[in-house]
């Protein structure tokens, strides 16, 4: 399911692109680290009632967020989600029968695709979405924020599952 991945600290003295990419990869690796060593049942556990959050749901959600911002918004691809809404609910968080191997494979593939998109585009490049204009720089920064927020959730979930803490 999860592959151990060393987190590489973002560069301290690099240019803007390398710094942003480094921080985004750090956050991606943090999510993987929070899931490392857990079995399918633990990854599906919802430990923060009344919230329905689980580590597996967060992985699925971040796969969708990667796909949405980079492939849909930046590249203009029209594609449905991996886990379409069910009765108006985001299905990425509906994990009772979800396959962790599938979720991690989709997430890793979307992360790789996003890295390639960022590398191929100028940070000043703009994309239109829902009546707003976004620079790629904003999207990458937003992704760092999105991961950081959800990694806080992941940290709390992991501590409740087995007591493991850490950054």
mmCIF file with all atom_site columns, C-alpha atoms in Angstrom:
data_model
loop_
_atom_site.group_PDB
_atom_site.id
_atom_site.type_symbol
_atom_site.label_atom_id
_atom_site.label_alt_id
_atom_site.label_comp_id
_atom_site.label_asym_id
_atom_site.label_entity_id
_atom_site.label_seq_id
_atom_site.pdbx_PDB_ins_code
_atom_site.Cartn_x
_atom_site.Cartn_y
_atom_site.Cartn_z
_atom_site.occupancy
_atom_site.B_iso_or_equiv
_atom_site.pdbx_formal_charge
_atom_site.auth_seq_id
_atom_site.auth_comp_id
_atom_site.auth_asym_id
_atom_site.auth_atom_id
_atom_site.pdbx_PDB_model_num
ATOM 1   C CA . UNK A 1 1   ? 0.000   0.000  0.000   1.00 0.00 ? 1   UNK A CA 1
ATOM 2   C CA . UNK A 1 2   ? 2.300   2.720  1.204   1.00 0.00 ? 2   UNK A CA 1
ATOM 3   C CA . UNK A 1 3   ? 5.906   2.741  0.221   1.00 0.00 ? 3   UNK A CA 1
ATOM 4   C CA . UNK A 1 4   ? 8.418   4.157  2.668   1.00 0.00 ? 4   UNK A CA 1
ATOM 5   C CA . UNK A 1 5   ? 9.575   7.436  1.202   1.00 0.00 ? 5   UNK A CA 1
ATOM 6   C CA . UNK A 1 6   ? 12.319  9.542  2.568   1.00 0.00 ? 6   UNK A CA 1
ATOM 7   C CA . UNK A 1 7   ? 11.253  13.124 2.910   1.00 0.00 ? 7   UNK A CA 1
ATOM 8   C CA . UNK A 1 8   ? 13.731  15.424 1.284   1.00 0.00 ? 8   UNK A CA 1
ATOM 9   C CA . UNK A 1 9   ? 13.902  18.783 3.000   1.00 0.00 ? 9   UNK A CA 1
ATOM 10  C CA . UNK A 1 10  ? 13.032  21.657 0.674   1.00 0.00 ? 10  UNK A CA 1
ATOM 11  C CA . UNK A 1 11  ? 16.071  23.569 -0.533  1.00 0.00 ? 11  UNK A CA 1
ATOM 12  C CA . UNK A 1 12  ? 17.137  26.519 1.592   1.00 0.00 ? 12  UNK A CA 1
ATOM 13  C CA . UNK A 1 13  ? 18.734  28.607 -1.148  1.00 0.00 ? 13  UNK A CA 1
ATOM 14  C CA . UNK A 1 14  ? 17.121  27.574 -4.433  1.00 0.00 ? 14  UNK A CA 1
ATOM 15  C CA . UNK A 1 15  ? 15.146  29.592 -6.947  1.00 0.00 ? 15  UNK A CA 1
ATOM 16  C CA . UNK A 1 16  ? 11.398  30.004 -6.639  1.00 0.00 ? 16  UNK A CA 1
ATOM 17  C CA . UNK A 1 17  ? 10.422  26.988 -8.761  1.00 0.00 ? 17  UNK A CA 1
ATOM 18  C CA . UNK A 1 18  ? 12.699  24.580 -6.905  1.00 0.00 ? 18  UNK A CA 1
ATOM 19  C CA . UNK A 1 19  ? 11.615  25.982 -3.540  1.00 0.00 ? 19  UNK A CA 1
ATOM 20  C CA . UNK A 1 20  ? 7.893   25.651 -4.309  1.00 0.00 ? 20  UNK A CA 1
ATOM 21  C CA . UNK A 1 21  ? 8.345   22.176 -5.798  1.00 0.00 ? 21  UNK A CA 1
ATOM 22  C CA . UNK A 1 22  ? 10.456  21.159 -2.796  1.00 0.00 ? 22  UNK A CA 1
ATOM 23  C CA . UNK A 1 23  ? 7.830   22.286 -0.295  1.00 0.00 ? 23  UNK A CA 1
ATOM 24  C CA . UNK A 1 24  ? 5.042   20.569 -2.246  1.00 0.00 ? 24  UNK A CA 1
ATOM 25  C CA . UNK A 1 25  ? 6.998   17.305 -2.405  1.00 0.00 ? 25  UNK A CA 1
ATOM 26  C CA . UNK A 1 26  ? 7.746   17.589 1.331   1.00 0.00 ? 26  UNK A CA 1
ATOM 27  C CA . UNK A 1 27  ? 4.021   17.830 2.028   1.00 0.00 ? 27  UNK A CA 1
ATOM 28  C CA . UNK A 1 28  ? 3.257   14.898 -0.294  1.00 0.00 ? 28  UNK A CA 1
ATOM 29  C CA . UNK A 1 29  ? 5.894   12.803 1.459   1.00 0.00 ? 29  UNK A CA 1
ATOM 30  C CA . UNK A 1 30  ? 4.450   13.792 4.832   1.00 0.00 ? 30  UNK A CA 1
ATOM 31  C CA . UNK A 1 31  ? 1.057   12.366 3.873   1.00 0.00 ? 31  UNK A CA 1
ATOM 32  C CA . UNK A 1 32  ? 2.731   9.120  2.775   1.00 0.00 ? 32  UNK A CA 1
ATOM 33  C CA . UNK A 1 33  ? 4.667   9.022  6.053   1.00 0.00 ? 33  UNK A CA 1
ATOM 34  C CA . UNK A 1 34  ? 1.460   9.411  8.085   1.00 0.00 ? 34  UNK A CA 1
ATOM 35  C CA . UNK A 1 35  ? 0.051   6.333  6.321   1.00 0.00 ? 35  UNK A CA 1
ATOM 36  C CA . UNK A 1 36  ? 3.200   4.228  6.398   1.00 0.00 ? 36  UNK A CA 1
ATOM 37  C CA . UNK A 1 37  ? 3.012   0.855  8.122   1.00 0.00 ? 37  UNK A CA 1
ATOM 38  C CA . UNK A 1 38  ? -0.766  0.774  8.548   1.00 0.00 ? 38  UNK A CA 1
ATOM 39  C CA . UNK A 1 39  ? -3.027  -1.978 7.261   1.00 0.00 ? 39  UNK A CA 1
ATOM 40  C CA . UNK A 1 40  ? -6.178  -1.443 5.191   1.00 0.00 ? 40  UNK A CA 1
ATOM 41  C CA . UNK A 1 41  ? -8.446  -1.403 8.224   1.00 0.00 ? 41  UNK A CA 1
ATOM 42  C CA . UNK A 1 42  ? -6.356  1.208  9.994   1.00 0.00 ? 42  UNK A CA 1
ATOM 43  C CA . UNK A 1 43  ? -6.203  3.377  6.880   1.00 0.00 ? 43  UNK A CA 1
ATOM 44  C CA . UNK A 1 44  ? -10.013 3.293  6.650   1.00 0.00 ? 44  UNK A CA 1
ATOM 45  C CA . UNK A 1 45  ? -10.601 4.124  10.330  1.00 0.00 ? 45  UNK A CA 1
ATOM 46  C CA . UNK A 1 46  ? -12.517 7.290  11.145  1.00 0.00 ? 46  UNK A CA 1
ATOM 47  C CA . UNK A 1 47  ? -11.055 8.321  14.474  1.00 0.00 ? 47  UNK A CA 1
ATOM 48  C CA . UNK A 1 48  ? -12.243 11.891 14.878  1.00 0.00 ? 48  UNK A CA 1
ATOM 49  C CA . UNK A 1 49  ? -16.019 11.719 15.375  1.00 0.00 ? 49  UNK A CA 1
ATOM 50  C CA . UNK A 1 50  ? -18.206 13.261 14.194  1.00 0.00 ? 50  UNK A CA 1
ATOM 51  C CA . UNK A 1 51  ? -15.880 13.756 11.222  1.00 0.00 ? 51  UNK A CA 1
ATOM 52  C CA . UNK A 1 52  ? -15.814 11.053 8.556   1.00 0.00 ? 52  UNK A CA 1
ATOM 53  C CA . UNK A 1 53  ? -12.137 11.669 7.813   1.00 0.00 ? 53  UNK A CA 1
ATOM 54  C CA . UNK A 1 54  ? -9.788  8.734  7.432   1.00 0.00 ? 54  UNK A CA 1
ATOM 55  C CA . UNK A 1 55  ? -6.220  8.514  6.214   1.00 0.00 ? 55  UNK A CA 1
ATOM 56  C CA . UNK A 1 56  ? -7.372  6.591  3.147   1.00 0.00 ? 56  UNK A CA 1
ATOM 57  C CA . UNK A 1 57  ? -9.998  9.246  2.460   1.00 0.00 ? 57  UNK A CA 1
ATOM 58  C CA . UNK A 1 58  ? -7.331  11.933 2.652   1.00 0.00 ? 58  UNK A CA 1
ATOM 59  C CA . UNK A 1 59  ? -5.148  10.062 0.146   1.00 0.00 ? 59  UNK A CA 1
ATOM 60  C CA . UNK A 1 60  ? -8.086  9.669  -2.232  1.00 0.00 ? 60  UNK A CA 1
ATOM 61  C CA . UNK A 1 61  ? -9.052  13.312 -1.749  1.00 0.00 ? 61  UNK A CA 1
ATOM 62  C CA . UNK A 1 62  ? -5.544  14.543 -2.488  1.00 0.00 ? 62  UNK A CA 1
ATOM 63  C CA . UNK A 1 63  ? -5.439  12.417 -5.653  1.00 0.00 ? 63  UNK A CA 1
ATOM 64  C CA . UNK A 1 64  ? -8.594  14.219 -6.766  1.00 0.00 ? 64  UNK A CA 1
ATOM 65  C CA . UNK A 1 65  ? -7.210  17.627 -5.782  1.00 0.00 ? 65  UNK A CA 1
ATOM 66  C CA . UNK A 1 66  ? -3.984  16.980 -7.723  1.00 0.00 ? 66  UNK A CA 1
ATOM 67  C CA . UNK A 1 67  ? -6.012  15.873 -10.767 1.00 0.00 ? 67  UNK A CA 1
ATOM 68  C CA . UNK A 1 68  ? -8.410  18.774 -10.536 1.00 0.00 ? 68  UNK A CA 1
ATOM 69  C CA . UNK A 1 69  ? -5.923  21.630 -10.187 1.00 0.00 ? 69  UNK A CA 1
ATOM 70  C CA . UNK A 1 70  ? -3.183  20.415 -12.477 1.00 0.00 ? 70  UNK A CA 1
ATOM 71  C CA . UNK A 1 71  ? -4.882  18.352 -15.180 1.00 0.00 ? 71  UNK A CA 1
ATOM 72  C CA . UNK A 1 72  ? -8.276  20.025 -15.223 1.00 0.00 ? 72  UNK A CA 1
ATOM 73  C CA . UNK A 1 73  ? -7.458  23.670 -14.447 1.00 0.00 ? 73  UNK A CA 1
ATOM 74  C CA . UNK A 1 74  ? -3.907  24.059 -15.783 1.00 0.00 ? 74  UNK A CA 1
ATOM 75  C CA . UNK A 1 75  ? -4.139  21.716 -18.764 1.00 0.00 ? 75  UNK A CA 1
ATOM 76  C CA . UNK A 1 76  ? -7.843  22.075 -19.519 1.00 0.00 ? 76  UNK A CA 1
ATOM 77  C CA . UNK A 1 77  ? -8.507  18.339 -19.507 1.00 0.00 ? 77  UNK A CA 1
ATOM 78  C CA . UNK A 1 78  ? -12.160 17.452 -19.149 1.00 0.00 ? 78  UNK A CA 1
ATOM 79  C CA . UNK A 1 79  ? -12.205 14.310 -17.075 1.00 0.00 ? 79  UNK A CA 1
ATOM 80  C CA . UNK A 1 80  ? -14.379 12.965 -14.339 1.00 0.00 ? 80  UNK A CA 1
ATOM 81  C CA . UNK A 1 81  ? -13.117 12.174 -10.905 1.00 0.00 ? 81  UNK A CA 1
ATOM 82  C CA . UNK A 1 82  ? -11.794 8.812  -9.878  1.00 0.00 ? 82  UNK A CA 1
ATOM 83  C CA . UNK A 1 83  ? -14.440 8.606  -7.203  1.00 0.00 ? 83  UNK A CA 1
ATOM 84  C CA . UNK A 1 84  ? -17.547 10.508 -8.388  1.00 0.00 ? 84  UNK A CA 1
ATOM 85  C CA . UNK A 1 85  ? -19.960 12.050 -5.914  1.00 0.00 ? 85  UNK A CA 1
ATOM 86  C CA . UNK A 1 86  ? -22.504 9.771  -4.256  1.00 0.00 ? 86  UNK A CA 1
ATOM 87  C CA . UNK A 1 87  ? -25.754 11.467 -3.257  1.00 0.00 ? 87  UNK A CA 1
ATOM 88  C CA . UNK A 1 88  ? -23.932 14.805 -3.410  1.00 0.00 ? 88  UNK A CA 1
ATOM 89  C CA . UNK A 1 89  ? -21.151 13.598 -1.118  1.00 0.00 ? 89  UNK A CA 1
ATOM 90  C CA . UNK A 1 90  ? -17.523 13.567 -2.161  1.00 0.00 ? 90  UNK A CA 1
ATOM 91  C CA . UNK A 1 91  ? -16.949 9.843  -2.659  1.00 0.00 ? 91  UNK A CA 1
ATOM 92  C CA . UNK A 1 92  ? -13.210 10.136 -2.070  1.00 0.00 ? 92  UNK A CA 1
ATOM 93  C CA . UNK A 1 93  ? -14.038 10.100 1.644   1.00 0.00 ? 93  UNK A CA 1
ATOM 94  C CA . UNK A 1 94  ? -16.360 7.071  1.400   1.00 0.00 ? 94  UNK A CA 1
ATOM 95  C CA . UNK A 1 95  ? -13.782 4.407  2.132   1.00 0.00 ? 95  UNK A CA 1
ATOM 96  C CA . UNK A 1 96  ? -15.553 1.505  3.839   1.00 0.00 ? 96  UNK A CA 1
ATOM 97  C CA . UNK A 1 97  ? -15.000 -0.724 0.791   1.00 0.00 ? 97  UNK A CA 1
ATOM 98  C CA . UNK A 1 98  ? -12.164 1.286  -0.782  1.00 0.00 ? 98  UNK A CA 1
ATOM 99  C CA . UNK A 1 99  ? -9.018  -0.437 -2.006  1.00 0.00 ? 99  UNK A CA 1
ATOM 100 C CA . UNK A 1 100 ? -5.931  1.162  -0.437  1.00 0.00 ? 100 UNK A CA 1
ATOM 101 C CA . UNK A 1 101 ? -3.610  -0.199 -3.151  1.00 0.00 ? 101 UNK A CA 1
ATOM 102 C CA . UNK A 1 102 ? -5.742  1.443  -5.826  1.00 0.00 ? 102 UNK A CA 1
ATOM 103 C CA . UNK A 1 103 ? -5.930  4.722  -3.910  1.00 0.00 ? 103 UNK A CA 1
ATOM 104 C CA . UNK A 1 104 ? -2.189  4.957  -3.387  1.00 0.00 ? 104 UNK A CA 1
ATOM 105 C CA . UNK A 1 105 ? -1.473  4.022  -7.011  1.00 0.00 ? 105 UNK A CA 1
ATOM 106 C CA . UNK A 1 106 ? -3.850  6.721  -8.264  1.00 0.00 ? 106 UNK A CA 1
ATOM 107 C CA . UNK A 1 107 ? -2.427  9.290  -5.849  1.00 0.00 ? 107 UNK A CA 1
ATOM 108 C CA . UNK A 1 108 ? 1.194   8.521  -6.745  1.00 0.00 ? 108 UNK A CA 1
ATOM 109 C CA . UNK A 1 109 ? 0.368   8.693  -10.475 1.00 0.00 ? 109 UNK A CA 1
ATOM 110 C CA . UNK A 1 110 ? -1.382  12.034 -10.053 1.00 0.00 ? 110 UNK A CA 1
ATOM 111 C CA . UNK A 1 111 ? 1.566   13.417 -8.072  1.00 0.00 ? 111 UNK A CA 1
ATOM 112 C CA . UNK A 1 112 ? 3.952   12.362 -10.867 1.00 0.00 ? 112 UNK A CA 1
ATOM 113 C CA . UNK A 1 113 ? 1.675   13.886 -13.480 1.00 0.00 ? 113 UNK A CA 1
ATOM 114 C CA . UNK A 1 114 ? 1.447   17.120 -11.483 1.00 0.00 ? 114 UNK A CA 1
ATOM 115 C CA . UNK A 1 115 ? 5.232   17.316 -11.170 1.00 0.00 ? 115 UNK A CA 1
ATOM 116 C CA . UNK A 1 116 ? 5.540   16.981 -14.948 1.00 0.00 ? 116 UNK A CA 1
ATOM 117 C CA . UNK A 1 117 ? 2.935   19.689 -15.534 1.00 0.00 ? 117 UNK A CA 1
ATOM 118 C CA . UNK A 1 118 ? 4.644   22.114 -13.163 1.00 0.00 ? 118 UNK A CA 1
ATOM 119 C CA . UNK A 1 119 ? 8.020   21.415 -14.785 1.00 0.00 ? 119 UNK A CA 1
ATOM 120 C CA . UNK A 1 120 ? 6.600   22.045 -18.271 1.00 0.00 ? 120 UNK A CA 1
ATOM 121 C CA . UNK A 1 121 ? 4.835   25.344 -17.514 1.00 0.00 ? 121 UNK A CA 1
ATOM 122 C CA . UNK A 1 122 ? 5.931   28.811 -16.482 1.00 0.00 ? 122 UNK A CA 1
ATOM 123 C CA . UNK A 1 123 ? 4.907   29.810 -12.958 1.00 0.00 ? 123 UNK A CA 1
ATOM 124 C CA . UNK A 1 124 ? 3.376   32.984 -14.417 1.00 0.00 ? 124 UNK A CA 1
ATOM 125 C CA . UNK A 1 125 ? 1.173   30.987 -16.799 1.00 0.00 ? 125 UNK A CA 1
ATOM 126 C CA . UNK A 1 126 ? -2.477  31.651 -16.134 1.00 0.00 ? 126 UNK A CA 1
ATOM 127 C CA . UNK A 1 127 ? -5.506  29.388 -16.216 1.00 0.00 ? 127 UNK A CA 1
ATOM 128 C CA . UNK A 1 128 ? -9.191  30.298 -16.188 1.00 0.00 ? 128 UNK A CA 1
ATOM 129 C CA . UNK A 1 129 ? -11.549 28.334 -13.981 1.00 0.00 ? 129 UNK A CA 1
ATOM 130 C CA . UNK A 1 130 ? -15.072 29.132 -12.836 1.00 0.00 ? 130 UNK A CA 1
ATOM 131 C CA . UNK A 1 131 ? -14.718 32.789 -13.773 1.00 0.00 ? 131 UNK A CA 1
ATOM 132 C CA . UNK A 1 132 ? -11.415 33.325 -11.964 1.00 0.00 ? 132 UNK A CA 1
ATOM 133 C CA . UNK A 1 133 ? -7.851  33.481 -13.214 1.00 0.00 ? 133 UNK A CA 1
ATOM 134 C CA . UNK A 1 134 ? -5.085  31.586 -11.447 1.00 0.00 ? 134 UNK A CA 1
ATOM 135 C CA . UNK A 1 135 ? -1.345  31.722 -12.003 1.00 0.00 ? 135 UNK A CA 1
ATOM 136 C CA . UNK A 1 136 ? 0.424   28.375 -11.766 1.00 0.00 ? 136 UNK A CA 1
ATOM 137 C CA . UNK A 1 137 ? 2.427   29.919 -8.906  1.00 0.00 ? 137 UNK A CA 1
ATOM 138 C CA . UNK A 1 138 ? -0.832  30.411 -6.961  1.00 0.00 ? 138 UNK A CA 1
ATOM 139 C CA . UNK A 1 139 ? -1.952  26.839 -7.699  1.00 0.00 ? 139 UNK A CA 1
ATOM 140 C CA . UNK A 1 140 ? 1.320   25.340 -6.454  1.00 0.00 ? 140 UNK A CA 1
ATOM 141 C CA . UNK A 1 141 ? 1.187   27.515 -3.335  1.00 0.00 ? 141 UNK A CA 1
ATOM 142 C CA . UNK A 1 142 ? -2.437  26.514 -2.777  1.00 0.00 ? 142 UNK A CA 1
ATOM 143 C CA . UNK A 1 143 ? -1.478  22.842 -3.083  1.00 0.00 ? 143 UNK A CA 1
ATOM 144 C CA . UNK A 1 144 ? 1.160   23.300 -0.375  1.00 0.00 ? 144 UNK A CA 1
ATOM 145 C CA . UNK A 1 145 ? -1.527  24.845 1.830   1.00 0.00 ? 145 UNK A CA 1
ATOM 146 C CA . UNK A 1 146 ? -4.021  22.082 0.981   1.00 0.00 ? 146 UNK A CA 1
ATOM 147 C CA . UNK A 1 147 ? -1.551  19.345 1.920   1.00 0.00 ? 147 UNK A CA 1
ATOM 148 C CA . UNK A 1 148 ? -0.404  21.155 5.066   1.00 0.00 ? 148 UNK A CA 1
ATOM 149 C CA . UNK A 1 149 ? -3.983  21.484 6.312   1.00 0.00 ? 149 UNK A CA 1
ATOM 150 C CA . UNK A 1 150 ? -4.821  17.861 5.579   1.00 0.00 ? 150 UNK A CA 1
ATOM 151 C CA . UNK A 1 151 ? -1.507  16.661 6.978   1.00 0.00 ? 151 UNK A CA 1
ATOM 152 C CA . UNK A 1 152 ? -2.606  18.223 10.265  1.00 0.00 ? 152 UNK A CA 1
ATOM 153 C CA . UNK A 1 153 ? -5.704  16.063 10.057  1.00 0.00 ? 153 UNK A CA 1
ATOM 154 C CA . UNK A 1 154 ? -3.548  13.057 9.161   1.00 0.00 ? 154 UNK A CA 1
ATOM 155 C CA . UNK A 1 155 ? -1.322  13.686 12.167  1.00 0.00 ? 155 UNK A CA 1
ATOM 156 C CA . UNK A 1 156 ? -4.323  13.614 14.519  1.00 0.00 ? 156 UNK A CA 1
ATOM 157 C CA . UNK A 1 157 ? -5.775  10.525 12.838  1.00 0.00 ? 157 UNK A CA 1
ATOM 158 C CA . UNK A 1 158 ? -2.479  8.641  13.056  1.00 0.00 ? 158 UNK A CA 1
ATOM 159 C CA . UNK A 1 159 ? -2.031  9.500  16.714  1.00 0.00 ? 159 UNK A CA 1
ATOM 160 C CA . UNK A 1 160 ? -5.537  8.184  17.471  1.00 0.00 ? 160 UNK A CA 1
ATOM 161 C CA . UNK A 1 161 ? -4.947  4.995  15.450  1.00 0.00 ? 161 UNK A CA 1
ATOM 162 C CA . UNK A 1 162 ? -1.687  3.844  17.015  1.00 0.00 ? 162 UNK A CA 1
ATOM 163 C CA . UNK A 1 163 ? -0.156  6.677  19.027  1.00 0.00 ? 163 UNK A CA 1
ATOM 164 C CA . UNK A 1 164 ? 2.477   7.556  16.422  1.00 0.00 ? 164 UNK A CA 1
ATOM 165 C CA . UNK A 1 165 ? 3.305   11.252 16.378  1.00 0.00 ? 165 UNK A CA 1
ATOM 166 C CA . UNK A 1 166 ? 5.853   13.393 14.650  1.00 0.00 ? 166 UNK A CA 1
ATOM 167 C CA . UNK A 1 167 ? 6.152   15.991 11.961  1.00 0.00 ? 167 UNK A CA 1
#
